[in-house]
Short mmCIF file of C-alpha atoms in Angstrom, two decimals:
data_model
loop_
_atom_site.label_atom_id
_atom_site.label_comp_id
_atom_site.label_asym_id
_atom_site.label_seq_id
_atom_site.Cartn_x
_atom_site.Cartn_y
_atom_site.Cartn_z
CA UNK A 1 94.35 104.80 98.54
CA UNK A 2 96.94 104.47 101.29
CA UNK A 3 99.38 107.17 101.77
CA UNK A 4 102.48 104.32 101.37
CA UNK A 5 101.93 100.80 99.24
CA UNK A 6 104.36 98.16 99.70
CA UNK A 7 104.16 94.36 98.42
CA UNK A 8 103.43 92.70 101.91
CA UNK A 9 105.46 89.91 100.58
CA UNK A 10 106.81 86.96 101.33
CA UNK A 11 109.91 87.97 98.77
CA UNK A 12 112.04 84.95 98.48
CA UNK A 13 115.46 85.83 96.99
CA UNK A 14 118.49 83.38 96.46
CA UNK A 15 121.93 83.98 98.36
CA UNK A 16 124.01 86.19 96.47
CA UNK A 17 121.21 87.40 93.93
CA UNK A 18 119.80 91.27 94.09
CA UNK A 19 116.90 91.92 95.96
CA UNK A 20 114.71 94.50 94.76
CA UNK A 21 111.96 96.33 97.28
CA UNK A 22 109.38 98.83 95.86
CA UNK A 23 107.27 101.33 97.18
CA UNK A 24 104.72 104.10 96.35
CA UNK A 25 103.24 107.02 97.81
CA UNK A 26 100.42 109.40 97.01
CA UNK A 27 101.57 112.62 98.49
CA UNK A 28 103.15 114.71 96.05
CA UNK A 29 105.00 116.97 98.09
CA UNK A 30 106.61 114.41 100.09
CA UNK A 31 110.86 115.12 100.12
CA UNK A 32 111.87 112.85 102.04
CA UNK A 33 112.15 109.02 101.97
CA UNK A 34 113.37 106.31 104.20
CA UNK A 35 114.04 102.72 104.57
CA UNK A 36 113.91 100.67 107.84
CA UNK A 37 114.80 97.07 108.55
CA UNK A 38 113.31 95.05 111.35
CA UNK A 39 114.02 91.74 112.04
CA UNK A 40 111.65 89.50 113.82
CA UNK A 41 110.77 90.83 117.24
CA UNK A 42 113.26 93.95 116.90
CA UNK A 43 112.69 97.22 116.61
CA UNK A 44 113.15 99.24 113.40
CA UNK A 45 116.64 100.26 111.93
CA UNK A 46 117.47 103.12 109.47
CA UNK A 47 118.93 101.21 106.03
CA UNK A 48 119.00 104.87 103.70
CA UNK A 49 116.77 107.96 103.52
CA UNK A 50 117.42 109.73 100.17
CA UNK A 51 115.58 113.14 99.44
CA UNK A 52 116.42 113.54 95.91
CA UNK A 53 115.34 112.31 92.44
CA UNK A 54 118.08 109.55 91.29
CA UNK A 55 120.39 106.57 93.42
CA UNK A 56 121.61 106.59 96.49
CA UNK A 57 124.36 103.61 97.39
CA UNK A 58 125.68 103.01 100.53
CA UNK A 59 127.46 99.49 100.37
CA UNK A 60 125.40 96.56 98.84
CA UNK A 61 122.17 99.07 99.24
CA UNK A 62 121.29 101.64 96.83
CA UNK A 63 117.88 103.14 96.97
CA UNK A 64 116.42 104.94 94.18
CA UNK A 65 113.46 107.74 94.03
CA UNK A 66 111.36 108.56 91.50
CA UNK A 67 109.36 111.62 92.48
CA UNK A 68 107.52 112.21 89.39
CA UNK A 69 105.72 107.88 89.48
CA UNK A 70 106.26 108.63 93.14
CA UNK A 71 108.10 105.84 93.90
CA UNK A 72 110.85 104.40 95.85
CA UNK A 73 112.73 101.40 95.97
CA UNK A 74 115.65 99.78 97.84
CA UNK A 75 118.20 97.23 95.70
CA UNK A 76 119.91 94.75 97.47
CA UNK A 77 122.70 93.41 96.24
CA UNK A 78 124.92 89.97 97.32
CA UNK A 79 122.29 89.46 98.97
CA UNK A 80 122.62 87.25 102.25
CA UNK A 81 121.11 85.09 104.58
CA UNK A 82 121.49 88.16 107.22
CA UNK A 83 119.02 90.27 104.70
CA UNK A 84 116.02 88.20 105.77
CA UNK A 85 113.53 90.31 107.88
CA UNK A 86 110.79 92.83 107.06
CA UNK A 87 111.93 96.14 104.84
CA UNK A 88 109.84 99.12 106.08
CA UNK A 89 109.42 102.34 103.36
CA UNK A 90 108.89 105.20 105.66
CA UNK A 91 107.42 109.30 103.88
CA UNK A 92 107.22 112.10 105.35
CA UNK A 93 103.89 114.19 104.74
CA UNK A 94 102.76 117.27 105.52
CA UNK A 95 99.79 117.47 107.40
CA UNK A 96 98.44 120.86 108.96
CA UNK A 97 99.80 124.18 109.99
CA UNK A 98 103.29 122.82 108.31
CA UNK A 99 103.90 120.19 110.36
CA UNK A 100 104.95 117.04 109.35
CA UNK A 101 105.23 113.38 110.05
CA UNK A 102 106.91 110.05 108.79
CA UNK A 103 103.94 107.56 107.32
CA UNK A 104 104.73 104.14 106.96
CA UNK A 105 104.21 100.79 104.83
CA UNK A 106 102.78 98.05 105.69
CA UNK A 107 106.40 96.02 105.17
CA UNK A 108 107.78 93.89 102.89
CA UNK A 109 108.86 90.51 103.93
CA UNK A 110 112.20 89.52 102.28
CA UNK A 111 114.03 85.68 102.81
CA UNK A 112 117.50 85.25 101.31
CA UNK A 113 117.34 81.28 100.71
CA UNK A 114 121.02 79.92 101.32
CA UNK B 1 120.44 100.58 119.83
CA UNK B 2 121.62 102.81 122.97
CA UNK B 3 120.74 105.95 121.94
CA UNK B 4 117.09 105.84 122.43
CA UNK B 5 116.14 103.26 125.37
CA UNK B 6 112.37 101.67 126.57
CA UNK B 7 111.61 100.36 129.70
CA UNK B 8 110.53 97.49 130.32
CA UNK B 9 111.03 95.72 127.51
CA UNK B 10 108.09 93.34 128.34
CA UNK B 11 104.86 94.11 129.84
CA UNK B 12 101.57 91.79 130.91
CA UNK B 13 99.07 93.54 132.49
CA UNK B 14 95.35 92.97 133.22
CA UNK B 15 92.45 95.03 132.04
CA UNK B 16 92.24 96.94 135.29
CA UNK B 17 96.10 97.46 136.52
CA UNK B 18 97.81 101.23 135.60
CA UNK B 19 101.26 100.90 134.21
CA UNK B 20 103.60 103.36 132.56
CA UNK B 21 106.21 102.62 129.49
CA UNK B 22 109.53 105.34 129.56
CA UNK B 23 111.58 106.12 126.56
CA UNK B 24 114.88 107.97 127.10
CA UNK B 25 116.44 109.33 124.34
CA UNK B 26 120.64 110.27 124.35
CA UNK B 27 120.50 111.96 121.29
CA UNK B 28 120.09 115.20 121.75
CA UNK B 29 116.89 115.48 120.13
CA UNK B 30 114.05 117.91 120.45
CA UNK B 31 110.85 115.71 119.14
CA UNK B 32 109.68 112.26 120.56
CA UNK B 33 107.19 109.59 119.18
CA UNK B 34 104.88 107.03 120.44
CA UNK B 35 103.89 103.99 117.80
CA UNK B 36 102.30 101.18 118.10
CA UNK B 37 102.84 98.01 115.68
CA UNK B 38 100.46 95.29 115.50
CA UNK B 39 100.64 91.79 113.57
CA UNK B 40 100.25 92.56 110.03
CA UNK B 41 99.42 96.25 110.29
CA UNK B 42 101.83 98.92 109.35
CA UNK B 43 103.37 100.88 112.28
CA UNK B 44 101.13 103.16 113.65
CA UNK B 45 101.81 106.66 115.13
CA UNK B 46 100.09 107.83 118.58
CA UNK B 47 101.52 111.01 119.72
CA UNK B 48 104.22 113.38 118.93
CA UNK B 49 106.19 116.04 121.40
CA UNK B 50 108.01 118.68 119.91
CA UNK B 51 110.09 120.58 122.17
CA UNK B 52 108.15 118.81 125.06
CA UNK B 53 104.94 120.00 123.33
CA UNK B 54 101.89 117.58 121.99
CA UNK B 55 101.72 118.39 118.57
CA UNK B 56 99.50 115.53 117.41
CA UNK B 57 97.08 112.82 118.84
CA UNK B 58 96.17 110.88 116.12
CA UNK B 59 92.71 109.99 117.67
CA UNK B 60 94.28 107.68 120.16
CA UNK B 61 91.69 106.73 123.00
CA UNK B 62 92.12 108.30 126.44
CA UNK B 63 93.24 104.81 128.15
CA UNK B 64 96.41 106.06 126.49
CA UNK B 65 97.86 109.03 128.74
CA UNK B 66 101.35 110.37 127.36
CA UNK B 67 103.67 112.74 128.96
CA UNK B 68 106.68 113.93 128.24
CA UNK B 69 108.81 116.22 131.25
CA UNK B 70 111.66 117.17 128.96
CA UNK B 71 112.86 116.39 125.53
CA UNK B 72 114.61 113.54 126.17
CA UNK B 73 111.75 111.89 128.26
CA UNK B 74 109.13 110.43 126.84
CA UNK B 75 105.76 108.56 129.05
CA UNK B 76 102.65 106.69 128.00
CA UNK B 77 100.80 105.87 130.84
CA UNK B 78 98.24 103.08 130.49
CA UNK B 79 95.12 101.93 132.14
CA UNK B 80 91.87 100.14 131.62
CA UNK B 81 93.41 98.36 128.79
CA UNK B 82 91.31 96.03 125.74
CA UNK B 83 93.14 92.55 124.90
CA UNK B 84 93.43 94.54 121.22
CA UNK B 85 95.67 96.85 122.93
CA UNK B 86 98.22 94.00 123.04
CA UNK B 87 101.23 95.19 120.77
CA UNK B 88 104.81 96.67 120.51
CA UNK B 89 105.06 99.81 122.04
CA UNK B 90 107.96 102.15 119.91
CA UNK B 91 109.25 105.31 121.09
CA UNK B 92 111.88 106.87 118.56
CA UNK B 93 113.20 110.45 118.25
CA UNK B 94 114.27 112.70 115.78
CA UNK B 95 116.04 116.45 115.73
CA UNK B 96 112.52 117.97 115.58
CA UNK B 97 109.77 117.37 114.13
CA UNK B 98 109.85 119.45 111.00
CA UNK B 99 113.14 119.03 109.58
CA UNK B 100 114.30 116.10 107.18
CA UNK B 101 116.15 114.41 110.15
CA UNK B 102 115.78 110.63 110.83
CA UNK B 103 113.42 109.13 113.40
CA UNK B 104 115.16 106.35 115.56
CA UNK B 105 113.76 103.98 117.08
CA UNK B 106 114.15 102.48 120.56
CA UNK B 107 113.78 98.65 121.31
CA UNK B 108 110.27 98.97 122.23
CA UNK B 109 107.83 97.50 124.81
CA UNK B 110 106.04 94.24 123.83
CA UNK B 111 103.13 94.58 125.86
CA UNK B 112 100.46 91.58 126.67
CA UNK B 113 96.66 93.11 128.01
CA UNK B 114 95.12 89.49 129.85
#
C-alpha cells in the first residue's frame, strides 16, 4: 500500500462548480497534512496544511481531515479556469529516531472547463 | 517564489560532464531538501540537511553528491549521469526538519542527461 493515494485524475470540473480532491494515507500517526498546487512546468505551491480533525477554509478552499478513515481532502469552490493544474496531498511521517519527513501523492490532475 | 531560489533553471548535460545545481533559501530556515519529480511519478525525496547536517539519503546512487555549507545553501553535485536521470530537480526548505512547519519549494532545475 502506498504511504499517500490520490486519484491520478484527469478531474474535469465545470467553471463555477466545486471541485472536490481526496486523499488517503496509511500512517496513523501522521499530524500534519498539506496541499500543493503545481501548474504545468512550475514548481509546487502551498494551497492549506491543516493538522486537526474537522475544516479548514481559507477563501474558495477549505480542506477537511479525517484522521480516524485517514483521509484528506481539498474543496474547491467557484471554481475557475485558473484552478486547472495538478493538486499535490503532501503527510508527514515519522520515520526513525523521531525524525520526520513530508511523503507525497502521486497528484491529481484537475481542468476547470470554461 | 523568491524566497527559496535554484540555479540554473535549465540544465543539458552529457553522460560524462560534472555539473552542480544551488538552492538558496531567504527564509531563515534551518532544514533543506533535494527532490526529484519525474513524468507521472510522485515527487520523490533525495536528501535532507538539518542544521547543515545529512539526516537522510533515501538510497540515492552516488552519481548524486549533495552538500550543503550553511543552512541556507543547499548543492547537488552531479556526474556520470543515466538518460533516466533526466527530471526536475526541487530544492525547498522548511524551519527544521521536525516541526509541523511548511516545506517550500524553489523553482527547480529541469535537467536533460543526452
Amino acid at each position: 500500500q502506498k504511504e499517500v493515494e490520490q486519484n491520478s485524475g484527469p478531474l474535469s470540473v465545470p467553471e463555477g462548480a466545486i471541485a472536490s480532491l481526496n486523499c488517503t494515507y496509511s500512517d496513523r500517526g501522521s499530524q500534519s497534512f498539506f496541499w500543493y498546487r503545481q501548474y504545468s512546468g512550475k514548481s509546487p505551491e502551498l494551497i492549506m496544511s491543516i493538522y486537526s480533525n474537522g475544516d479548514k477554509e481559507d477563501g474558495r478552499f477549505t480542506a477537511q481531515l479525517n484522521k480516524a478513515s485517514q483521509y484528506v481532502s481539498l474543496l474547491i469552490r467557484d471554481s475557475q479556469p485558473s484552478d486547472s493544474a495538478t493538486y499535490l496531498c503532501a503527510v508527514k511521517v515519522l520515520v526513525i529516531q523521531g525524525a520526520q519527513k513530508l511523503v507525497f501523492g502521486q497528484g491529481t490532475r484537475l481542468t476547470i472547463n470554461p | 517564489e523568491t524566497g527559496v531560489t535554484q540555479t540554473p533553471r535549465h540544465l543539458v548535460m552529457g553522460m560524462t560532464n560534472k555539473k552542480s545545481l544551488k538552492c538558496e533559501q531567504h527564509l531563515g530556515h534551518n532544514a533543506m531538501y533535494w527532490y526529484k519529480q519525474s513524468a507521472k511519478k510522485p515527487l520523490e525525496l533525495m536528501f535532507v540537511y538539518n542544521f547543515k547536517e545529512q539526516t537522510e539519503n533515501n538510497s540515492v546512487p552516488s552519481r548524486f553528491s549533495p552538500e550543503c555549507p550553511n543552512s541556507s545553501h543547499l548543492f547537488l553535485h552531479l556526474h556520470t549521469l543515466q538518460p533516466e536521470d533526466s527530471a526536475l530537480y526541487l530544492c525547498a526548505s522548511s524551519q527544521d526538519r521536525d516541526s509541523q512547519g511548511t516545506q517550500y519549494f524553489g523553482p527547480g532545475t529541469r535537467l536533460l542527461v543526452l
